[in-house]
PDB file of C-alpha atoms and ligand atoms in Angstrom:
ATOM      1  CA  MET A   8      28.036-129.058-101.419  1.00  0.00           C
ATOM      2  CA  ARG A   9      30.194-131.939-100.233  1.00  0.00           C
ATOM      3  CA  ARG A  10      32.160-131.171 -97.107  1.00  0.00           C
ATOM      4  CA  LEU A  11      35.784-132.312 -96.759  1.00  0.00           C
ATOM      5  CA  VAL A  12      37.993-131.878 -93.710  1.00  0.00           C
ATOM      6  CA  LEU A  13      41.696-131.163 -94.295  1.00  0.00           C
ATOM      7  CA  CYS A  14      43.657-132.329 -91.249  1.00  0.00           C
ATOM      8  CA  THR A  15      46.208-129.563 -90.954  1.00  0.00           C
ATOM      9  CA  GLY A  16      46.768-126.426 -88.939  1.00  0.00           C
ATOM     10  CA  ASN A  17      48.644-124.955 -91.904  1.00  0.00           C
ATOM     11  CA  GLN A  18      46.385-122.297 -93.480  1.00  0.00           C
ATOM     12  CA  GLY A  19      48.647-122.212 -96.553  1.00  0.00           C
ATOM     13  CA  LYS A  20      47.788-125.843 -97.300  1.00  0.00           C
ATOM     14  CA  VAL A  21      44.068-125.146 -96.831  1.00  0.00           C
ATOM     15  CA  ALA A  22      44.203-122.179 -99.217  1.00  0.00           C
ATOM     16  CA  GLU A  23      46.218-124.112-101.820  1.00  0.00           C
ATOM     17  CA  LEU A  24      43.786-127.030-101.832  1.00  0.00           C
ATOM     18  CA  LYS A  25      40.725-124.760-101.814  1.00  0.00           C
ATOM     19  CA  ALA A  26      41.951-123.100-104.992  1.00  0.00           C
ATOM     20  CA  LEU A  27      42.282-126.461-106.753  1.00  0.00           C
ATOM     21  CA  LEU A  28      39.094-128.208-105.643  1.00  0.00           C
ATOM     22  CA  PRO A  29      35.949-128.058-107.780  1.00  0.00           C
ATOM     23  CA  ALA A  30      33.357-125.603-106.432  1.00  0.00           C
ATOM     24  CA  THR A  31      31.125-128.493-105.343  1.00  0.00           C
ATOM     25  CA  PHE A  32      33.467-129.125-102.383  1.00  0.00           C
ATOM     26  CA  GLU A  33      33.534-127.127 -99.176  1.00  0.00           C
ATOM     27  CA  LEU A  34      36.920-127.495 -97.491  1.00  0.00           C
ATOM     28  CA  LEU A  35      37.013-127.261 -93.702  1.00  0.00           C
ATOM     29  CA  GLY A  36      40.153-126.864 -91.574  1.00  0.00           C
ATOM     30  CA  ALA A  37      40.771-129.195 -88.625  1.00  0.00           C
ATOM     31  CA  THR A  38      39.941-126.573 -85.996  1.00  0.00           C
ATOM     32  CA  THR A  39      36.599-125.773 -87.672  1.00  0.00           C
ATOM     33  CA  VAL A  40      35.363-129.259 -86.746  1.00  0.00           C
ATOM     34  CA  GLY A  41      36.938-129.172 -83.268  1.00  0.00           C
ATOM     35  CA  LEU A  42      40.074-131.205 -84.029  1.00  0.00           C
ATOM     36  CA  PRO A  43      43.580-130.356 -82.800  1.00  0.00           C
ATOM     37  CA  THR A  44      45.979-129.018 -85.445  1.00  0.00           C
ATOM     38  CA  GLU A  45      48.743-131.450 -84.411  1.00  0.00           C
ATOM     39  CA  LEU A  46      47.516-134.976 -85.099  1.00  0.00           C
ATOM     40  CA  PRO A  47      49.335-138.239 -84.251  1.00  0.00           C
ATOM     41  CA  GLU A  48      52.144-139.180 -86.669  1.00  0.00           C
ATOM     42  CA  THR A  49      53.795-142.366 -85.401  1.00  0.00           C
ATOM     43  CA  GLY A  50      54.208-144.292 -88.679  1.00  0.00           C
ATOM     44  CA  THR A  51      57.387-145.323 -90.464  1.00  0.00           C
ATOM     45  CA  THR A  52      56.085-144.457 -93.949  1.00  0.00           C
ATOM     46  CA  LEU A  53      54.457-141.382 -95.473  1.00  0.00           C
ATOM     47  CA  GLU A  54      51.404-143.528 -96.287  1.00  0.00           C
ATOM     48  CA  ALA A  55      51.034-144.697 -92.675  1.00  0.00           C
ATOM     49  CA  ASN A  56      51.325-141.168 -91.284  1.00  0.00           C
ATOM     50  CA  ALA A  57      48.831-139.667 -93.732  1.00  0.00           C
ATOM     51  CA  MET A  58      46.414-142.522 -93.039  1.00  0.00           C
ATOM     52  CA  GLU A  59      46.850-142.241 -89.258  1.00  0.00           C
ATOM     53  CA  LYS A  60      45.954-138.548 -89.284  1.00  0.00           C
ATOM     54  CA  ALA A  61      42.959-139.030 -91.605  1.00  0.00           C
ATOM     55  CA  ARG A  62      41.712-141.986 -89.499  1.00  0.00           C
ATOM     56  CA  TYR A  63      42.060-140.028 -86.257  1.00  0.00           C
ATOM     57  CA  ALA A  64      40.001-137.190 -87.710  1.00  0.00           C
ATOM     58  CA  PHE A  65      37.367-139.373 -89.421  1.00  0.00           C
ATOM     59  CA  ASP A  66      36.758-141.368 -86.223  1.00  0.00           C
ATOM     60  CA  ARG A  67      36.039-138.131 -84.381  1.00  0.00           C
ATOM     61  CA  CYS A  68      34.064-136.009 -86.852  1.00  0.00           C
ATOM     62  CA  GLY A  69      32.494-138.557 -89.230  1.00  0.00           C
ATOM     63  CA  LEU A  70      33.004-136.302 -92.267  1.00  0.00           C
ATOM     64  CA  PRO A  71      35.251-137.241 -95.220  1.00  0.00           C
ATOM     65  CA  CYS A  72      38.808-136.433 -94.070  1.00  0.00           C
ATOM     66  CA  ILE A  73      42.052-135.911 -95.949  1.00  0.00           C
ATOM     67  CA  ALA A  74      45.578-135.663 -94.540  1.00  0.00           C
ATOM     68  CA  ASP A  75      49.019-135.416 -96.115  1.00  0.00           C
ATOM     69  CA  ASP A  76      52.614-136.238 -95.337  1.00  0.00           C
ATOM     70  CA  THR A  77      55.704-135.239 -97.327  1.00  0.00           C
ATOM     71  CA  GLY A  78      59.303-136.368 -97.401  1.00  0.00           C
ATOM     72  CA  LEU A  79      62.523-135.707 -99.284  1.00  0.00           C
ATOM     73  CA  GLU A  80      63.831-139.065-100.559  1.00  0.00           C
ATOM     74  CA  VAL A  81      67.486-139.151-101.607  1.00  0.00           C
ATOM     75  CA  ASP A  82      68.572-142.098-103.781  1.00  0.00           C
ATOM     76  CA  ALA A  83      72.137-142.378-102.418  1.00  0.00           C
ATOM     77  CA  LEU A  84      70.784-142.413 -98.851  1.00  0.00           C
ATOM     78  CA  GLY A  85      68.356-145.260 -99.517  1.00  0.00           C
ATOM     79  CA  GLY A  86      65.366-142.898 -99.486  1.00  0.00           C
ATOM     80  CA  ALA A  87      66.399-140.978 -96.338  1.00  0.00           C
ATOM     81  CA  PRO A  88      65.476-138.623 -94.774  1.00  0.00           C
ATOM     82  CA  GLY A  89      62.012-139.596 -96.159  1.00  0.00           C
ATOM     83  CA  VAL A  90      59.381-139.825 -93.461  1.00  0.00           C
ATOM     84  CA  TYR A  91      61.891-138.330 -90.988  1.00  0.00           C
ATOM     85  CA  SER A  92      62.587-135.204 -93.110  1.00  0.00           C
ATOM     86  CA  ALA A  93      61.257-132.686 -90.562  1.00  0.00           C
ATOM     87  CA  ARG A  94      63.392-134.139 -87.727  1.00  0.00           C
ATOM     88  CA  TYR A  95      66.500-135.138 -89.733  1.00  0.00           C
ATOM     89  CA  ALA A  96      68.890-133.085 -87.571  1.00  0.00           C
ATOM     90  CA  GLY A  97      66.933-133.526 -84.329  1.00  0.00           C
ATOM     91  CA  PRO A  98      63.626-132.802 -82.595  1.00  0.00           C
ATOM     92  CA  GLN A  99      63.975-129.027 -82.958  1.00  0.00           C
ATOM     93  CA  ARG A 100      62.850-129.399 -86.622  1.00  0.00           C
ATOM     94  CA  ASP A 101      65.295-126.742 -87.803  1.00  0.00           C
ATOM     95  CA  PRO A 102      65.376-126.455 -91.619  1.00  0.00           C
ATOM     96  CA  LYS A 103      68.915-125.012 -91.672  1.00  0.00           C
ATOM     97  CA  ALA A 104      70.265-127.823 -89.503  1.00  0.00           C
ATOM     98  CA  ASN A 105      68.380-130.400 -91.598  1.00  0.00           C
ATOM     99  CA  MET A 106      69.958-129.059 -94.809  1.00  0.00           C
ATOM    100  CA  ALA A 107      73.421-128.952 -93.196  1.00  0.00           C
ATOM    101  CA  ARG A 108      73.134-132.610 -92.189  1.00  0.00           C
ATOM    102  CA  LEU A 109      71.896-133.566 -95.655  1.00  0.00           C
ATOM    103  CA  LEU A 110      74.810-131.802 -97.382  1.00  0.00           C
ATOM    104  CA  MET A 111      77.267-133.486 -95.023  1.00  0.00           C
ATOM    105  CA  GLU A 112      75.782-136.968 -95.610  1.00  0.00           C
ATOM    106  CA  LEU A 113      75.944-136.412 -99.377  1.00  0.00           C
ATOM    107  CA  GLU A 114      79.606-135.414 -99.622  1.00  0.00           C
ATOM    108  CA  GLY A 115      81.120-137.428-102.482  1.00  0.00           C
ATOM    109  CA  LYS A 116      77.803-139.156-103.258  1.00  0.00           C
ATOM    110  CA  GLU A 117      75.240-139.136-106.082  1.00  0.00           C
ATOM    111  CA  ARG A 118      72.759-136.272-105.596  1.00  0.00           C
ATOM    112  CA  ALA A 119      69.560-137.547-107.258  1.00  0.00           C
ATOM    113  CA  ALA A 120      66.481-137.068-105.075  1.00  0.00           C
ATOM    114  CA  ARG A 121      62.746-136.611-105.098  1.00  0.00           C
ATOM    115  CA  PHE A 122      60.067-134.947-103.023  1.00  0.00           C
ATOM    116  CA  ARG A 123      57.064-137.162-102.428  1.00  0.00           C
ATOM    117  CA  THR A 124      53.684-136.172-100.979  1.00  0.00           C
ATOM    118  CA  VAL A 125      51.104-138.746 -99.971  1.00  0.00           C
ATOM    119  CA  ILE A 126      47.484-137.733 -99.370  1.00  0.00           C
ATOM    120  CA  ALA A 127      45.090-140.096 -97.592  1.00  0.00           C
ATOM    121  CA  LEU A 128      41.298-139.821 -97.884  1.00  0.00           C
ATOM    122  CA  ILE A 129      38.902-141.630 -95.560  1.00  0.00           C
ATOM    123  CA  ASP A 130      35.134-141.437 -95.900  1.00  0.00           C
ATOM    124  CA  GLU A 131      32.152-143.731 -95.468  1.00  0.00           C
ATOM    125  CA  GLN A 132      33.195-145.610 -98.658  1.00  0.00           C
ATOM    126  CA  GLY A 133      36.621-146.515 -97.250  1.00  0.00           C
ATOM    127  CA  ALA A 134      40.233-145.327 -97.427  1.00  0.00           C
ATOM    128  CA  LEU A 135      42.621-144.535-100.275  1.00  0.00           C
ATOM    129  CA  THR A 136      45.959-142.827-100.829  1.00  0.00           C
ATOM    130  CA  VAL A 137      47.373-140.884-103.779  1.00  0.00           C
ATOM    131  CA  GLU A 138      50.892-139.554-104.257  1.00  0.00           C
ATOM    132  CA  GLY A 139      52.694-136.786-106.087  1.00  0.00           C
ATOM    133  CA  VAL A 140      56.390-136.861-106.947  1.00  0.00           C
ATOM    134  CA  VAL A 141      58.876-134.329-108.303  1.00  0.00           C
ATOM    135  CA  ARG A 142      62.354-135.570-109.173  1.00  0.00           C
ATOM    136  CA  GLY A 143      65.461-133.419-108.975  1.00  0.00           C
ATOM    137  CA  SER A 144      68.878-133.176-107.361  1.00  0.00           C
ATOM    138  CA  ILE A 145      70.459-131.790-104.228  1.00  0.00           C
ATOM    139  CA  ALA A 146      72.513-128.619-104.790  1.00  0.00           C
ATOM    140  CA  GLY A 147      76.064-128.286-103.429  1.00  0.00           C
ATOM    141  CA  ALA A 148      74.958-125.498-101.063  1.00  0.00           C
ATOM    142  CA  PRO A 149      71.673-123.730-100.163  1.00  0.00           C
ATOM    143  CA  ARG A 150      70.518-121.227-102.835  1.00  0.00           C
ATOM    144  CA  GLY A 151      67.677-118.685-102.802  1.00  0.00           C
ATOM    145  CA  ARG A 152      65.449-117.049-100.211  1.00  0.00           C
ATOM    146  CA  GLY A 153      61.954-118.264-101.127  1.00  0.00           C
ATOM    147  CA  GLY A 154      59.990-121.307-100.072  1.00  0.00           C
ATOM    148  CA  PHE A 155      60.564-123.273 -96.886  1.00  0.00           C
ATOM    149  CA  GLY A 156      62.087-126.484 -95.574  1.00  0.00           C
ATOM    150  CA  TYR A 157      64.539-128.058 -98.014  1.00  0.00           C
ATOM    151  CA  ASP A 158      63.657-125.697-100.910  1.00  0.00           C
ATOM    152  CA  PRO A 159      67.118-123.988-101.012  1.00  0.00           C
ATOM    153  CA  VAL A 160      68.886-127.308-101.722  1.00  0.00           C
ATOM    154  CA  PHE A 161      66.379-128.906-104.117  1.00  0.00           C
ATOM    155  CA  VAL A 162      66.786-128.295-107.859  1.00  0.00           C
ATOM    156  CA  PRO A 163      63.845-129.801-109.783  1.00  0.00           C
ATOM    157  CA  GLU A 164      64.567-131.740-112.983  1.00  0.00           C
ATOM    158  CA  GLY A 165      64.620-129.491-116.065  1.00  0.00           C
ATOM    159  CA  TRP A 166      65.504-126.371-114.052  1.00  0.00           C
ATOM    160  CA  ASP A 167      68.816-124.815-113.048  1.00  0.00           C
ATOM    161  CA  ARG A 168      67.311-122.989-110.080  1.00  0.00           C
ATOM    162  CA  SER A 169      66.460-124.331-106.648  1.00  0.00           C
ATOM    163  CA  PHE A 170      62.837-124.293-105.456  1.00  0.00           C
ATOM    164  CA  ALA A 171      63.850-121.361-103.214  1.00  0.00           C
ATOM    165  CA  GLU A 172      65.053-119.393-106.274  1.00  0.00           C
ATOM    166  CA  MET A 173      61.807-119.944-108.207  1.00  0.00           C
ATOM    167  CA  ASP A 174      58.725-117.814-107.693  1.00  0.00           C
ATOM    168  CA  LEU A 175      55.971-119.516-105.754  1.00  0.00           C
ATOM    169  CA  ALA A 176      53.663-119.919-108.753  1.00  0.00           C
ATOM    170  CA  ALA A 177      56.410-121.697-110.729  1.00  0.00           C
ATOM    171  CA  LYS A 178      57.163-124.022-107.825  1.00  0.00           C
ATOM    172  CA  ASN A 179      53.496-124.723-107.143  1.00  0.00           C
ATOM    173  CA  ALA A 180      52.863-125.578-110.791  1.00  0.00           C
ATOM    174  CA  ILE A 181      55.257-128.537-110.695  1.00  0.00           C
ATOM    175  CA  SER A 182      55.540-129.439-107.018  1.00  0.00           C
ATOM    176  CA  HIS A 183      55.011-132.833-105.418  1.00  0.00           C
ATOM    177  CA  ARG A 184      52.122-131.365-103.403  1.00  0.00           C
ATOM    178  CA  ARG A 185      50.462-129.992-106.537  1.00  0.00           C
ATOM    179  CA  ARG A 186      50.762-133.367-108.264  1.00  0.00           C
ATOM    180  CA  ALA A 187      49.297-135.183-105.250  1.00  0.00           C
ATOM    181  CA  VAL A 188      46.395-132.715-105.100  1.00  0.00           C
ATOM    182  CA  ASP A 189      45.743-133.194-108.834  1.00  0.00           C
ATOM    183  CA  ALA A 190      45.636-136.983-108.272  1.00  0.00           C
ATOM    184  CA  LEU A 191      43.246-136.487-105.348  1.00  0.00           C
ATOM    185  CA  VAL A 192      40.942-134.224-107.370  1.00  0.00           C
ATOM    186  CA  ALA A 193      40.799-136.882-110.113  1.00  0.00           C
ATOM    187  CA  LYS A 194      39.862-139.547-107.522  1.00  0.00           C
ATOM    188  CA  LEU A 195      37.217-137.305-105.951  1.00  0.00           C
ATOM    189  CA  ALA A 196      35.634-136.734-109.366  1.00  0.00           C
ATOM    190  CA  THR A 197      35.059-140.462-109.875  1.00  0.00           C
ATOM    191  CA  ARG A 198      34.156-141.158-106.223  1.00  0.00           C
ATOM    192  CA  TYR A 199      31.489-138.469-105.789  1.00  0.00           C
ATOM    193  CA  ARG A 200      29.880-138.417-109.231  1.00  0.00           C
TER     194      ARG A 200
HETATM  195  P1  IMP B  19      55.162-132.010 -93.944  1.00  0.00           P
HETATM  196  O1  IMP B  19      54.734-133.417 -94.174  1.00  0.00           O
HETATM  197  O2  IMP B  19      54.480-131.022 -94.842  1.00  0.00           O
HETATM  198  O3  IMP B  19      55.104-131.636 -92.491  1.00  0.00           O
HETATM  199  O4  IMP B  19      56.712-131.914 -94.344  1.00  0.00           O
HETATM  200  C1  IMP B  19      57.701-132.785 -93.831  1.00  0.00           C
HETATM  201  C2  IMP B  19      59.093-132.215 -94.052  1.00  0.00           C
HETATM  202  O5  IMP B  19      59.359-132.019 -95.447  1.00  0.00           O
HETATM  203  C3  IMP B  19      59.373-130.865 -93.391  1.00  0.00           C
HETATM  204  O6  IMP B  19      60.725-130.847 -92.999  1.00  0.00           O
HETATM  205  C4  IMP B  19      59.157-129.875 -94.488  1.00  0.00           C
HETATM  206  O7  IMP B  19      59.925-128.711 -94.284  1.00  0.00           O
HETATM  207  C5  IMP B  19      59.662-130.650 -95.697  1.00  0.00           C
HETATM  208  N1  IMP B  19      58.911-130.213 -96.878  1.00  0.00           N
HETATM  209  C6  IMP B  19      57.617-130.526 -97.174  1.00  0.00           C
HETATM  210  N2  IMP B  19      57.257-129.953 -98.313  1.00  0.00           N
HETATM  211  C7  IMP B  19      58.327-129.242 -98.746  1.00  0.00           C
HETATM  212  C8  IMP B  19      58.544-128.404 -99.879  1.00  0.00           C
HETATM  213  O8  IMP B  19      57.673-128.164-100.721  1.00  0.00           O
HETATM  214  N3  IMP B  19      59.770-127.859 -99.971  1.00  0.00           N
HETATM  215  C9  IMP B  19      60.748-128.063 -99.062  1.00  0.00           C
HETATM  216  N4  IMP B  19      60.605-128.823 -97.986  1.00  0.00           N
HETATM  217  C10 IMP B  19      59.387-129.414 -97.825  1.00  0.00           C
END
Protein backbone atom coordinates (compact mmCIF):
# COMPACT_ATOMS: atom_id res chain seq x y z
CA MET A 1 0.00 0.00 0.00
CA ARG A 2 1.27 3.46 -0.86
CA ARG A 3 0.22 6.12 1.61
CA LEU A 4 -0.91 9.56 0.40
CA VAL A 5 -1.85 12.51 2.59
CA LEU A 6 -4.69 14.76 1.39
CA CYS A 7 -4.24 18.21 2.93
CA THR A 8 -7.82 19.11 3.70
CA GLY A 9 -10.16 19.13 6.66
CA ASN A 10 -13.06 18.53 4.27
CA GLN A 11 -14.18 14.90 4.72
CA GLY A 12 -16.24 15.15 1.52
CA LYS A 13 -13.06 15.71 -0.49
CA VAL A 14 -11.34 12.77 1.24
CA ALA A 15 -14.28 10.46 0.48
CA GLU A 16 -14.50 11.62 -3.15
CA LEU A 17 -10.81 11.01 -3.79
CA LYS A 18 -10.81 7.69 -1.92
CA ALA A 19 -13.53 6.41 -4.23
CA LEU A 20 -11.47 7.28 -7.32
CA LEU A 21 -8.01 6.12 -6.27
CA PRO A 22 -6.77 2.63 -7.16
CA ALA A 23 -6.90 0.21 -4.21
CA THR A 24 -3.10 0.27 -3.95
CA PHE A 25 -3.31 3.74 -2.35
CA GLU A 26 -4.20 4.44 1.26
CA LEU A 27 -5.51 8.00 1.60
CA LEU A 28 -4.91 9.76 4.91
CA GLY A 29 -6.57 13.00 6.04
CA ALA A 30 -4.45 15.88 7.35
CA THR A 31 -5.44 15.35 10.98
CA THR A 32 -4.50 11.64 10.83
CA VAL A 33 -0.85 12.64 10.41
CA GLY A 34 -1.06 15.46 12.99
CA LEU A 35 -1.45 18.39 10.57
CA PRO A 36 -3.87 21.29 11.03
CA THR A 37 -6.90 21.30 8.71
CA GLU A 38 -6.36 24.96 7.75
CA LEU A 39 -3.04 25.23 5.94
CA PRO A 40 -1.34 28.44 4.72
CA GLU A 41 -2.77 29.86 1.46
CA THR A 42 -0.94 33.10 0.68
CA GLY A 43 -0.40 32.71 -3.08
CA THR A 44 -1.82 34.75 -5.94
CA THR A 45 -2.52 31.73 -8.17
CA LEU A 46 -4.32 28.42 -7.66
CA GLU A 47 -1.05 26.63 -8.47
CA ALA A 48 0.88 28.56 -5.80
CA ASN A 49 -1.75 27.91 -3.13
CA ALA A 50 -2.03 24.19 -3.87
CA MET A 51 1.77 23.90 -3.88
CA GLU A 52 2.13 25.90 -0.64
CA LYS A 53 -0.25 23.60 1.22
CA ALA A 54 1.35 20.41 -0.15
CA ARG A 55 4.85 21.73 0.68
CA TYR A 56 3.83 22.68 4.21
CA ALA A 57 2.48 19.19 4.80
CA PHE A 58 5.34 17.30 3.10
CA ASP A 59 7.96 19.21 5.11
CA ARG A 60 6.25 18.13 8.31
CA CYS A 61 5.18 14.52 7.69
CA GLY A 62 7.56 13.30 4.96
CA LEU A 63 4.83 11.28 3.23
CA PRO A 64 3.61 12.01 -0.32
CA CYS A 65 1.17 14.94 0.04
CA ILE A 66 -1.53 16.31 -2.23
CA ALA A 67 -3.46 19.57 -1.89
CA ASP A 68 -6.00 21.36 -4.07
CA ASP A 69 -7.26 24.84 -4.76
CA THR A 70 -10.28 25.84 -6.86
CA GLY A 71 -11.49 29.06 -8.41
CA LEU A 72 -14.29 30.35 -10.61
CA GLU A 73 -12.70 32.21 -13.55
CA VAL A 74 -14.98 34.55 -15.49
CA ASP A 75 -13.77 35.64 -18.95
CA ALA A 76 -15.32 39.14 -18.89
CA LEU A 77 -13.72 39.80 -15.49
CA GLY A 78 -10.23 38.86 -16.65
CA GLY A 79 -10.34 35.55 -14.76
CA ALA A 80 -11.75 37.00 -11.50
CA PRO A 81 -12.72 36.01 -8.87
CA GLY A 82 -10.25 33.12 -9.53
CA VAL A 83 -7.95 32.48 -6.61
CA TYR A 84 -10.03 34.93 -4.53
CA SER A 85 -13.36 33.10 -5.14
CA ALA A 86 -14.00 32.19 -1.49
CA ARG A 87 -13.47 35.80 -0.30
CA TYR A 88 -14.93 37.67 -3.31
CA ALA A 89 -17.45 39.64 -1.21
CA GLY A 90 -15.25 39.86 1.90
CA PRO A 91 -13.52 37.83 4.61
CA GLN A 92 -16.77 36.29 5.88
CA ARG A 93 -16.63 33.85 2.89
CA ASP A 94 -20.39 34.02 2.39
CA PRO A 95 -21.51 32.15 -0.76
CA LYS A 96 -24.70 34.22 -1.14
CA ALA A 97 -22.80 37.50 -0.90
CA ASN A 98 -20.15 36.18 -3.32
CA MET A 99 -22.83 35.29 -5.90
CA ALA A 100 -24.56 38.66 -5.42
CA ARG A 101 -21.30 40.50 -6.11
CA LEU A 102 -20.60 38.33 -9.15
CA LEU A 103 -24.05 38.99 -10.64
CA MET A 104 -23.63 42.72 -10.05
CA GLU A 105 -20.17 42.81 -11.69
CA LEU A 106 -21.53 40.91 -14.70
CA GLU A 107 -24.49 43.17 -15.47
CA GLY A 108 -24.42 43.86 -19.22
CA LYS A 109 -21.31 41.69 -19.74
CA GLU A 110 -20.47 38.38 -21.43
CA ARG A 111 -21.17 35.47 -19.07
CA ALA A 112 -18.68 32.78 -20.17
CA ALA A 113 -16.80 31.24 -17.25
CA ARG A 114 -15.00 28.17 -16.04
CA PHE A 115 -14.29 26.37 -12.79
CA ARG A 116 -10.68 25.31 -12.44
CA THR A 117 -9.18 22.97 -9.83
CA VAL A 118 -5.44 22.58 -9.41
CA ILE A 119 -4.01 19.65 -7.45
CA ALA A 120 -0.37 19.68 -6.32
CA LEU A 121 1.54 16.51 -5.40
CA ILE A 122 4.86 16.56 -3.56
CA ASP A 123 6.82 13.42 -2.73
CA GLU A 124 10.44 12.33 -2.56
CA GLN A 125 10.61 12.44 -6.40
CA GLY A 126 9.64 16.12 -6.54
CA ALA A 127 6.58 18.30 -7.16
CA LEU A 128 3.95 18.44 -9.90
CA THR A 129 0.55 20.00 -10.53
CA VAL A 130 -2.45 18.85 -12.58
CA GLU A 131 -5.63 20.74 -13.36
CA GLY A 132 -9.25 20.06 -14.19
CA VAL A 133 -11.53 22.52 -15.98
CA VAL A 134 -15.25 22.69 -16.69
CA ARG A 135 -16.48 25.49 -18.94
CA GLY A 136 -19.93 27.03 -18.68
CA SER A 137 -21.74 30.31 -18.13
CA ILE A 138 -23.05 32.41 -15.28
CA ALA A 139 -26.86 32.34 -14.92
CA GLY A 140 -28.87 35.57 -14.59
CA ALA A 141 -29.90 34.63 -11.03
CA PRO A 142 -29.18 31.77 -8.57
CA ARG A 143 -31.07 28.53 -9.42
CA GLY A 144 -31.41 25.27 -7.49
CA ARG A 145 -30.83 24.07 -3.94
CA GLY A 146 -28.05 21.48 -4.30
CA GLY A 147 -24.30 21.79 -4.21
CA PHE A 148 -22.38 24.59 -2.52
CA GLY A 149 -20.46 27.77 -3.24
CA TYR A 150 -21.18 29.18 -6.69
CA ASP A 151 -23.16 26.11 -7.88
CA PRO A 152 -26.53 27.98 -8.16
CA VAL A 153 -25.11 30.44 -10.72
CA PHE A 154 -22.93 28.08 -12.78
CA VAL A 155 -24.47 26.36 -15.82
CA PRO A 156 -22.01 23.84 -17.32
CA GLU A 157 -21.61 23.73 -21.10
CA GLY A 158 -24.09 21.33 -22.75
CA TRP A 159 -26.60 21.61 -19.89
CA ASP A 160 -29.52 23.95 -19.26
CA ARG A 161 -29.43 23.41 -15.50
CA SER A 162 -27.12 24.96 -12.94
CA PHE A 163 -24.79 22.73 -10.91
CA ALA A 164 -27.18 23.29 -7.97
CA GLU A 165 -30.10 21.92 -10.04
CA MET A 166 -28.21 18.75 -11.04
CA ASP A 167 -27.99 15.71 -8.81
CA LEU A 168 -24.63 15.25 -7.15
CA ALA A 169 -23.64 12.23 -9.26
CA ALA A 170 -24.27 14.18 -12.49
CA LYS A 171 -22.24 17.14 -11.25
CA ASN A 172 -19.41 14.95 -9.97
CA ALA A 173 -19.18 13.11 -13.28
CA ILE A 174 -18.23 16.28 -15.17
CA SER A 175 -16.87 18.62 -12.51
CA HIS A 176 -13.55 20.44 -12.51
CA ARG A 177 -12.58 18.54 -9.34
CA ARG A 178 -13.39 15.19 -10.95
CA ARG A 179 -11.30 16.07 -14.00
CA ALA A 180 -8.36 17.16 -11.83
CA VAL A 181 -8.58 13.93 -9.81
CA ASP A 182 -8.65 11.87 -13.03
CA ALA A 183 -5.49 13.70 -14.20
CA LEU A 184 -3.85 13.03 -10.83
CA VAL A 185 -4.74 9.33 -10.92
CA ALA A 186 -3.18 9.07 -14.40
CA LYS A 187 0.03 10.74 -13.11
CA LEU A 188 0.15 8.48 -10.05
CA ALA A 189 -0.13 5.40 -12.27
CA THR A 190 3.01 6.34 -14.20
CA ARG A 191 4.89 7.67 -11.15
CA TYR A 192 4.42 4.66 -8.85
CA ARG A 193 4.55 1.78 -11.32
P1 LIG B 1 -11.75 25.63 -2.39
O1 LIG B 1 -10.45 25.80 -3.10
O2 LIG B 1 -12.33 24.25 -2.53
O3 LIG B 1 -11.69 26.11 -0.97
O4 LIG B 1 -12.81 26.58 -3.12
C1 LIG B 1 -12.59 27.96 -3.34
C2 LIG B 1 -13.89 28.68 -3.66
O5 LIG B 1 -14.50 28.14 -4.84
C3 LIG B 1 -14.96 28.62 -2.57
O6 LIG B 1 -15.67 29.84 -2.60
C4 LIG B 1 -15.86 27.51 -3.01
O7 LIG B 1 -17.17 27.69 -2.53
C5 LIG B 1 -15.81 27.66 -4.53
N1 LIG B 1 -15.98 26.34 -5.13
C6 LIG B 1 -15.05 25.34 -5.17
N2 LIG B 1 -15.54 24.28 -5.79
C7 LIG B 1 -16.81 24.58 -6.13
C8 LIG B 1 -17.85 23.85 -6.79
O8 LIG B 1 -17.72 22.68 -7.16
N3 LIG B 1 -19.01 24.51 -6.96
C9 LIG B 1 -19.21 25.78 -6.55
N4 LIG B 1 -18.29 26.51 -5.93
C10 LIG B 1 -17.09 25.91 -5.72
